[in-house]
């Protein structure tokens, strides 16, 4: 990030993405998310029953996230926290041993199964499987004000996983987010089928080893 200058974005190609890559990512998103939803539907039904029996509240949690070009969309997840855990509307990132988790929710977070409803986000075009991770509006606005070129990560659709996620993990400070932005911009600049396959492989490895969950 220290090497980037505004003139580089103005007088060079900046962070363009080829139409071929965009078409490939959209087609793969439709096919894989549709197949994924069919395959995991029985599991999602069991999770819904477990959530209903474990605690009161909606089964699906929806939250506004910032997508491509800064547009907001509703991101869907299985609810893993108690109802009104963020009643003050101030989003607080999940912490290890967070007392806001329900019993089933803690297990869902550990296994990443709370992310399964995002297959619907991918199918309807809010997200790709792989891309910069979307965050809540107040967090994105704060980072955009403090970190130069932060809004460049909104040039493409966000993803359920990404280069920054498999390399860096959770962010706690502005400096962490700046480092993660460098990974996001590297991905946008070098977006390709080969890089997506590498990220998919590393994501599967992280899931199987259970690393980084909160």
PDB file of C-alpha atoms in Angstrom:
ATOM      1  CA  UNK A   1       0.000   0.000   0.000  1.00  0.00           C
ATOM      2  CA  UNK A   2       2.890   2.368   0.737  1.00  0.00           C
ATOM      3  CA  UNK A   3       3.952   2.189  -2.923  1.00  0.00           C
ATOM      4  CA  UNK A   4       0.544   3.193  -4.305  1.00  0.00           C
ATOM      5  CA  UNK A   5      -0.009   6.756  -5.476  1.00  0.00           C
ATOM      6  CA  UNK A   6      -3.187   8.424  -6.720  1.00  0.00           C
ATOM      7  CA  UNK A   7      -1.481   9.139 -10.073  1.00  0.00           C
ATOM      8  CA  UNK A   8      -1.018   5.388 -10.551  1.00  0.00           C
ATOM      9  CA  UNK A   9      -4.789   4.919 -10.475  1.00  0.00           C
ATOM     10  CA  UNK A  10      -5.423   7.930 -12.716  1.00  0.00           C
ATOM     11  CA  UNK A  11      -2.783   7.394 -15.398  1.00  0.00           C
ATOM     12  CA  UNK A  12      -2.552   3.600 -15.512  1.00  0.00           C
ATOM     13  CA  UNK A  13      -5.006   0.748 -15.828  1.00  0.00           C
ATOM     14  CA  UNK A  14      -5.407   0.612 -12.041  1.00  0.00           C
ATOM     15  CA  UNK A  15      -7.397  -2.438 -10.983  1.00  0.00           C
ATOM     16  CA  UNK A  16      -9.345  -3.491 -14.100  1.00  0.00           C
ATOM     17  CA  UNK A  17     -10.969  -6.914 -14.332  1.00  0.00           C
ATOM     18  CA  UNK A  18     -11.426  -8.561 -17.720  1.00  0.00           C
ATOM     19  CA  UNK A  19     -14.942  -9.342 -18.921  1.00  0.00           C
ATOM     20  CA  UNK A  20     -13.906 -12.966 -19.473  1.00  0.00           C
ATOM     21  CA  UNK A  21     -13.024 -13.358 -15.786  1.00  0.00           C
ATOM     22  CA  UNK A  22     -16.287 -11.703 -14.711  1.00  0.00           C
ATOM     23  CA  UNK A  23     -18.357 -13.997 -16.949  1.00  0.00           C
ATOM     24  CA  UNK A  24     -16.492 -17.071 -15.690  1.00  0.00           C
ATOM     25  CA  UNK A  25     -16.988 -16.063 -12.054  1.00  0.00           C
ATOM     26  CA  UNK A  26     -20.714 -15.420 -12.511  1.00  0.00           C
ATOM     27  CA  UNK A  27     -21.332 -18.681 -14.358  1.00  0.00           C
ATOM     28  CA  UNK A  28     -19.372 -20.689 -11.804  1.00  0.00           C
ATOM     29  CA  UNK A  29     -21.231 -18.907  -9.002  1.00  0.00           C
ATOM     30  CA  UNK A  30     -24.622 -19.866 -10.447  1.00  0.00           C
ATOM     31  CA  UNK A  31     -23.710 -23.495 -11.143  1.00  0.00           C
ATOM     32  CA  UNK A  32     -21.825 -24.228  -7.914  1.00  0.00           C
ATOM     33  CA  UNK A  33     -24.233 -22.395  -5.594  1.00  0.00           C
ATOM     34  CA  UNK A  34     -27.266 -24.122  -7.146  1.00  0.00           C
ATOM     35  CA  UNK A  35     -25.628 -27.535  -6.814  1.00  0.00           C
ATOM     36  CA  UNK A  36     -24.434 -26.680  -3.320  1.00  0.00           C
ATOM     37  CA  UNK A  37     -27.905 -25.668  -2.154  1.00  0.00           C
ATOM     38  CA  UNK A  38     -29.388 -28.929  -3.432  1.00  0.00           C
ATOM     39  CA  UNK A  39     -26.617 -30.972  -1.810  1.00  0.00           C
ATOM     40  CA  UNK A  40     -26.703 -29.311   1.632  1.00  0.00           C
ATOM     41  CA  UNK A  41     -30.476 -28.759   1.878  1.00  0.00           C
ATOM     42  CA  UNK A  42     -30.993 -31.744   4.235  1.00  0.00           C
ATOM     43  CA  UNK A  43     -28.156 -30.518   6.462  1.00  0.00           C
ATOM     44  CA  UNK A  44     -29.589 -27.000   6.488  1.00  0.00           C
ATOM     45  CA  UNK A  45     -32.934 -28.460   7.557  1.00  0.00           C
ATOM     46  CA  UNK A  46     -31.308 -30.244  10.506  1.00  0.00           C
ATOM     47  CA  UNK A  47     -29.473 -27.054  11.500  1.00  0.00           C
ATOM     48  CA  UNK A  48     -32.742 -25.105  11.373  1.00  0.00           C
ATOM     49  CA  UNK A  49     -34.405 -27.628  13.706  1.00  0.00           C
ATOM     50  CA  UNK A  50     -31.447 -27.508  16.111  1.00  0.00           C
ATOM     51  CA  UNK A  51     -31.538 -23.704  16.209  1.00  0.00           C
ATOM     52  CA  UNK A  52     -35.278 -23.678  16.828  1.00  0.00           C
ATOM     53  CA  UNK A  53     -34.951 -26.106  19.746  1.00  0.00           C
ATOM     54  CA  UNK A  54     -31.886 -24.405  21.231  1.00  0.00           C
ATOM     55  CA  UNK A  55     -32.969 -20.776  21.559  1.00  0.00           C
ATOM     56  CA  UNK A  56     -35.694 -18.329  20.648  1.00  0.00           C
ATOM     57  CA  UNK A  57     -35.355 -16.060  17.651  1.00  0.00           C
ATOM     58  CA  UNK A  58     -35.136 -16.302  13.868  1.00  0.00           C
ATOM     59  CA  UNK A  59     -33.258 -19.172  12.260  1.00  0.00           C
ATOM     60  CA  UNK A  60     -31.721 -16.969   9.573  1.00  0.00           C
ATOM     61  CA  UNK A  61     -29.751 -13.876  10.550  1.00  0.00           C
ATOM     62  CA  UNK A  62     -29.573 -11.107   7.968  1.00  0.00           C
ATOM     63  CA  UNK A  63     -27.291  -8.111   8.100  1.00  0.00           C
ATOM     64  CA  UNK A  64     -26.490  -5.237   5.754  1.00  0.00           C
ATOM     65  CA  UNK A  65     -23.079  -5.557   4.131  1.00  0.00           C
ATOM     66  CA  UNK A  66     -21.217  -3.413   1.599  1.00  0.00           C
ATOM     67  CA  UNK A  67     -20.970  -4.963  -1.855  1.00  0.00           C
ATOM     68  CA  UNK A  68     -19.722  -4.023  -5.297  1.00  0.00           C
ATOM     69  CA  UNK A  69     -19.528  -0.262  -5.961  1.00  0.00           C
ATOM     70  CA  UNK A  70     -20.414   0.383  -2.317  1.00  0.00           C
ATOM     71  CA  UNK A  71     -23.984  -0.884  -2.679  1.00  0.00           C
ATOM     72  CA  UNK A  72     -25.615  -2.479   0.346  1.00  0.00           C
ATOM     73  CA  UNK A  73     -27.122  -5.955   0.333  1.00  0.00           C
ATOM     74  CA  UNK A  74     -28.560  -8.358   2.895  1.00  0.00           C
ATOM     75  CA  UNK A  75     -26.110 -11.109   3.827  1.00  0.00           C
ATOM     76  CA  UNK A  76     -27.699 -14.315   5.152  1.00  0.00           C
ATOM     77  CA  UNK A  77     -26.272 -16.608   7.820  1.00  0.00           C
ATOM     78  CA  UNK A  78     -27.618 -19.055  10.347  1.00  0.00           C
ATOM     79  CA  UNK A  79     -28.140 -17.165  13.596  1.00  0.00           C
ATOM     80  CA  UNK A  80     -25.309 -18.026  15.990  1.00  0.00           C
ATOM     81  CA  UNK A  81     -25.904 -15.385  18.666  1.00  0.00           C
ATOM     82  CA  UNK A  82     -28.644 -14.646  21.157  1.00  0.00           C
ATOM     83  CA  UNK A  83     -31.457 -12.348  20.100  1.00  0.00           C
ATOM     84  CA  UNK A  84     -30.662  -8.631  20.599  1.00  0.00           C
ATOM     85  CA  UNK A  85     -26.996  -9.373  21.299  1.00  0.00           C
ATOM     86  CA  UNK A  86     -26.205  -6.136  19.431  1.00  0.00           C
ATOM     87  CA  UNK A  87     -29.324  -4.222  20.449  1.00  0.00           C
ATOM     88  CA  UNK A  88     -27.416  -0.926  20.487  1.00  0.00           C
ATOM     89  CA  UNK A  89     -26.874  -1.286  16.685  1.00  0.00           C
ATOM     90  CA  UNK A  90     -23.115  -1.116  17.222  1.00  0.00           C
ATOM     91  CA  UNK A  91     -21.665  -4.168  15.523  1.00  0.00           C
ATOM     92  CA  UNK A  92     -18.995  -5.848  17.626  1.00  0.00           C
ATOM     93  CA  UNK A  93     -16.775  -8.464  15.978  1.00  0.00           C
ATOM     94  CA  UNK A  94     -17.014 -11.962  17.420  1.00  0.00           C
ATOM     95  CA  UNK A  95     -14.417 -12.845  20.033  1.00  0.00           C
ATOM     96  CA  UNK A  96     -13.185 -16.200  21.245  1.00  0.00           C
ATOM     97  CA  UNK A  97     -15.514 -17.522  23.980  1.00  0.00           C
ATOM     98  CA  UNK A  98     -17.980 -14.707  23.160  1.00  0.00           C
ATOM     99  CA  UNK A  99     -20.901 -14.905  25.625  1.00  0.00           C
ATOM    100  CA  UNK A 100     -23.319 -13.790  22.889  1.00  0.00           C
ATOM    101  CA  UNK A 101     -23.130 -17.216  21.178  1.00  0.00           C
ATOM    102  CA  UNK A 102     -25.858 -19.772  21.650  1.00  0.00           C
ATOM    103  CA  UNK A 103     -24.860 -23.403  22.263  1.00  0.00           C
ATOM    104  CA  UNK A 104     -25.677 -24.447  18.701  1.00  0.00           C
ATOM    105  CA  UNK A 105     -24.336 -21.164  17.369  1.00  0.00           C
ATOM    106  CA  UNK A 106     -20.914 -21.722  18.912  1.00  0.00           C
ATOM    107  CA  UNK A 107     -20.687 -25.087  17.127  1.00  0.00           C
ATOM    108  CA  UNK A 108     -21.877 -23.552  13.859  1.00  0.00           C
ATOM    109  CA  UNK A 109     -19.218 -20.845  14.054  1.00  0.00           C
ATOM    110  CA  UNK A 110     -16.502 -23.353  14.851  1.00  0.00           C
ATOM    111  CA  UNK A 111     -17.413 -25.508  11.831  1.00  0.00           C
ATOM    112  CA  UNK A 112     -18.287 -22.503   9.590  1.00  0.00           C
ATOM    113  CA  UNK A 113     -21.707 -24.081   8.891  1.00  0.00           C
ATOM    114  CA  UNK A 114     -23.347 -20.777   9.820  1.00  0.00           C
ATOM    115  CA  UNK A 115     -22.120 -19.538   6.417  1.00  0.00           C
ATOM    116  CA  UNK A 116     -24.214 -22.012   4.375  1.00  0.00           C
ATOM    117  CA  UNK A 117     -27.106 -19.569   3.675  1.00  0.00           C
ATOM    118  CA  UNK A 118     -24.613 -17.401   1.776  1.00  0.00           C
ATOM    119  CA  UNK A 119     -25.041 -19.879  -1.064  1.00  0.00           C
ATOM    120  CA  UNK A 120     -28.294 -18.013  -1.709  1.00  0.00           C
ATOM    121  CA  UNK A 121     -26.414 -14.681  -1.744  1.00  0.00           C
ATOM    122  CA  UNK A 122     -24.045 -16.165  -4.319  1.00  0.00           C
ATOM    123  CA  UNK A 123     -26.870 -17.607  -6.431  1.00  0.00           C
ATOM    124  CA  UNK A 124     -28.749 -14.329  -6.647  1.00  0.00           C
ATOM    125  CA  UNK A 125     -25.623 -12.354  -7.550  1.00  0.00           C
ATOM    126  CA  UNK A 126     -24.757 -10.446  -4.380  1.00  0.00           C
ATOM    127  CA  UNK A 127     -21.442 -12.276  -4.006  1.00  0.00           C
ATOM    128  CA  UNK A 128     -18.953 -14.616  -5.621  1.00  0.00           C
ATOM    129  CA  UNK A 129     -17.520 -17.663  -3.929  1.00  0.00           C
ATOM    130  CA  UNK A 130     -14.140 -15.917  -3.896  1.00  0.00           C
ATOM    131  CA  UNK A 131     -13.519 -12.210  -3.472  1.00  0.00           C
ATOM    132  CA  UNK A 132     -12.943  -9.519  -0.815  1.00  0.00           C
ATOM    133  CA  UNK A 133     -14.943 -10.296   2.320  1.00  0.00           C
ATOM    134  CA  UNK A 134     -17.950  -7.927   2.800  1.00  0.00           C
ATOM    135  CA  UNK A 135     -18.246  -6.027   6.078  1.00  0.00           C
ATOM    136  CA  UNK A 136     -20.925  -3.934   7.783  1.00  0.00           C
ATOM    137  CA  UNK A 137     -21.408  -0.317   6.575  1.00  0.00           C
ATOM    138  CA  UNK A 138     -20.124   1.475   9.696  1.00  0.00           C
ATOM    139  CA  UNK A 139     -16.920  -0.598   9.692  1.00  0.00           C
ATOM    140  CA  UNK A 140     -16.380  -0.050   5.971  1.00  0.00           C
ATOM    141  CA  UNK A 141     -16.973   3.699   6.282  1.00  0.00           C
ATOM    142  CA  UNK A 142     -14.487   3.956   9.141  1.00  0.00           C
ATOM    143  CA  UNK A 143     -11.817   2.024   7.233  1.00  0.00           C
ATOM    144  CA  UNK A 144     -12.428   4.069   4.054  1.00  0.00           C
ATOM    145  CA  UNK A 145     -11.797   7.258   6.041  1.00  0.00           C
ATOM    146  CA  UNK A 146      -8.594   5.965   7.666  1.00  0.00           C
ATOM    147  CA  UNK A 147      -6.973   3.769   4.988  1.00  0.00           C
ATOM    148  CA  UNK A 148      -5.991   5.170   1.564  1.00  0.00           C
ATOM    149  CA  UNK A 149      -7.454   3.345  -1.477  1.00  0.00           C
ATOM    150  CA  UNK A 150      -9.745   1.271   0.741  1.00  0.00           C
ATOM    151  CA  UNK A 151     -12.733   1.847  -1.555  1.00  0.00           C
ATOM    152  CA  UNK A 152     -10.856   0.099  -4.387  1.00  0.00           C
ATOM    153  CA  UNK A 153     -11.852  -3.243  -2.814  1.00  0.00           C
ATOM    154  CA  UNK A 154     -15.463  -2.452  -3.783  1.00  0.00           C
ATOM    155  CA  UNK A 155     -14.640  -2.688  -7.505  1.00  0.00           C
ATOM    156  CA  UNK A 156     -15.668  -6.357  -7.588  1.00  0.00           C
ATOM    157  CA  UNK A 157     -18.350  -8.397  -5.862  1.00  0.00           C
ATOM    158  CA  UNK A 158     -17.392  -9.629  -2.400  1.00  0.00           C
ATOM    159  CA  UNK A 159     -16.797 -13.304  -1.703  1.00  0.00           C
ATOM    160  CA  UNK A 160     -17.524 -15.945   0.922  1.00  0.00           C
ATOM    161  CA  UNK A 161     -13.776 -16.540   1.093  1.00  0.00           C
ATOM    162  CA  UNK A 162     -10.777 -14.762  -0.369  1.00  0.00           C
ATOM    163  CA  UNK A 163      -7.021 -14.279  -0.602  1.00  0.00           C
ATOM    164  CA  UNK A 164      -7.018 -12.071   2.496  1.00  0.00           C
ATOM    165  CA  UNK A 165      -9.035 -14.598   4.528  1.00  0.00           C
ATOM    166  CA  UNK A 166      -6.739 -17.557   3.843  1.00  0.00           C
ATOM    167  CA  UNK A 167      -3.609 -15.483   4.478  1.00  0.00           C
ATOM    168  CA  UNK A 168      -4.455 -13.159   7.354  1.00  0.00           C
ATOM    169  CA  UNK A 169      -7.532 -14.125   9.377  1.00  0.00           C
ATOM    170  CA  UNK A 170      -9.417 -11.792  11.716  1.00  0.00           C
ATOM    171  CA  UNK A 171      -8.667  -8.073  11.957  1.00  0.00           C
ATOM    172  CA  UNK A 172      -8.633  -6.195  15.243  1.00  0.00           C
ATOM    173  CA  UNK A 173      -7.000  -2.845  14.352  1.00  0.00           C
ATOM    174  CA  UNK A 174      -6.776  -0.330  11.530  1.00  0.00           C
ATOM    175  CA  UNK A 175      -3.283  -1.639  10.817  1.00  0.00           C
ATOM    176  CA  UNK A 176      -4.677  -5.165  10.482  1.00  0.00           C
ATOM    177  CA  UNK A 177      -7.279  -3.954   8.010  1.00  0.00           C
ATOM    178  CA  UNK A 178      -4.645  -2.077   6.013  1.00  0.00           C
ATOM    179  CA  UNK A 179      -2.605  -5.267   5.737  1.00  0.00           C
ATOM    180  CA  UNK A 180      -5.693  -7.211   4.710  1.00  0.00           C
ATOM    181  CA  UNK A 181      -6.505  -4.560   2.092  1.00  0.00           C
ATOM    182  CA  UNK A 182      -3.120  -5.230   0.483  1.00  0.00           C
ATOM    183  CA  UNK A 183      -4.158  -8.875   0.012  1.00  0.00           C
ATOM    184  CA  UNK A 184      -7.557  -7.814  -1.399  1.00  0.00           C
ATOM    185  CA  UNK A 185      -5.965  -5.443  -3.926  1.00  0.00           C
ATOM    186  CA  UNK A 186      -3.446  -8.122  -4.912  1.00  0.00           C
ATOM    187  CA  UNK A 187      -6.368 -10.477  -5.589  1.00  0.00           C
ATOM    188  CA  UNK A 188      -8.297  -7.910  -7.664  1.00  0.00           C
ATOM    189  CA  UNK A 189      -5.172  -7.073  -9.674  1.00  0.00           C
ATOM    190  CA  UNK A 190      -4.371 -10.746 -10.353  1.00  0.00           C
ATOM    191  CA  UNK A 191      -7.866 -12.279 -10.448  1.00  0.00           C
ATOM    192  CA  UNK A 192      -7.788 -15.520 -12.444  1.00  0.00           C
ATOM    193  CA  UNK A 193      -9.011 -19.105 -12.495  1.00  0.00           C
ATOM    194  CA  UNK A 194      -5.652 -20.340 -11.197  1.00  0.00           C
ATOM    195  CA  UNK A 195      -5.665 -17.973  -8.207  1.00  0.00           C
ATOM    196  CA  UNK A 196      -9.284 -18.894  -7.431  1.00  0.00           C
ATOM    197  CA  UNK A 197      -8.381 -22.586  -7.419  1.00  0.00           C
ATOM    198  CA  UNK A 198      -5.469 -21.919  -5.054  1.00  0.00           C
ATOM    199  CA  UNK A 199      -7.738 -19.971  -2.685  1.00  0.00           C
ATOM    200  CA  UNK A 200     -10.390 -22.711  -2.843  1.00  0.00           C
ATOM    201  CA  UNK A 201      -7.781 -25.344  -1.982  1.00  0.00           C
ATOM    202  CA  UNK A 202      -6.429 -23.319   0.942  1.00  0.00           C
ATOM    203  CA  UNK A 203      -9.973 -22.582   2.166  1.00  0.00           C
ATOM    204  CA  UNK A 204     -10.787 -26.305   2.242  1.00  0.00           C
ATOM    205  CA  UNK A 205      -7.565 -26.887   4.167  1.00  0.00           C
ATOM    206  CA  UNK A 206      -8.503 -24.217   6.727  1.00  0.00           C
ATOM    207  CA  UNK A 207     -12.001 -25.686   7.125  1.00  0.00           C
ATOM    208  CA  UNK A 208     -10.714 -29.216   7.613  1.00  0.00           C
ATOM    209  CA  UNK A 209      -8.154 -28.090  10.195  1.00  0.00           C
ATOM    210  CA  UNK A 210     -10.645 -25.802  11.949  1.00  0.00           C
ATOM    211  CA  UNK A 211      -8.304 -22.815  11.987  1.00  0.00           C
ATOM    212  CA  UNK A 212      -9.292 -19.206  12.629  1.00  0.00           C
ATOM    213  CA  UNK A 213     -12.938 -19.731  13.636  1.00  0.00           C
ATOM    214  CA  UNK A 214     -14.604 -17.494  16.230  1.00  0.00           C
TER     215      UNK A 214
END
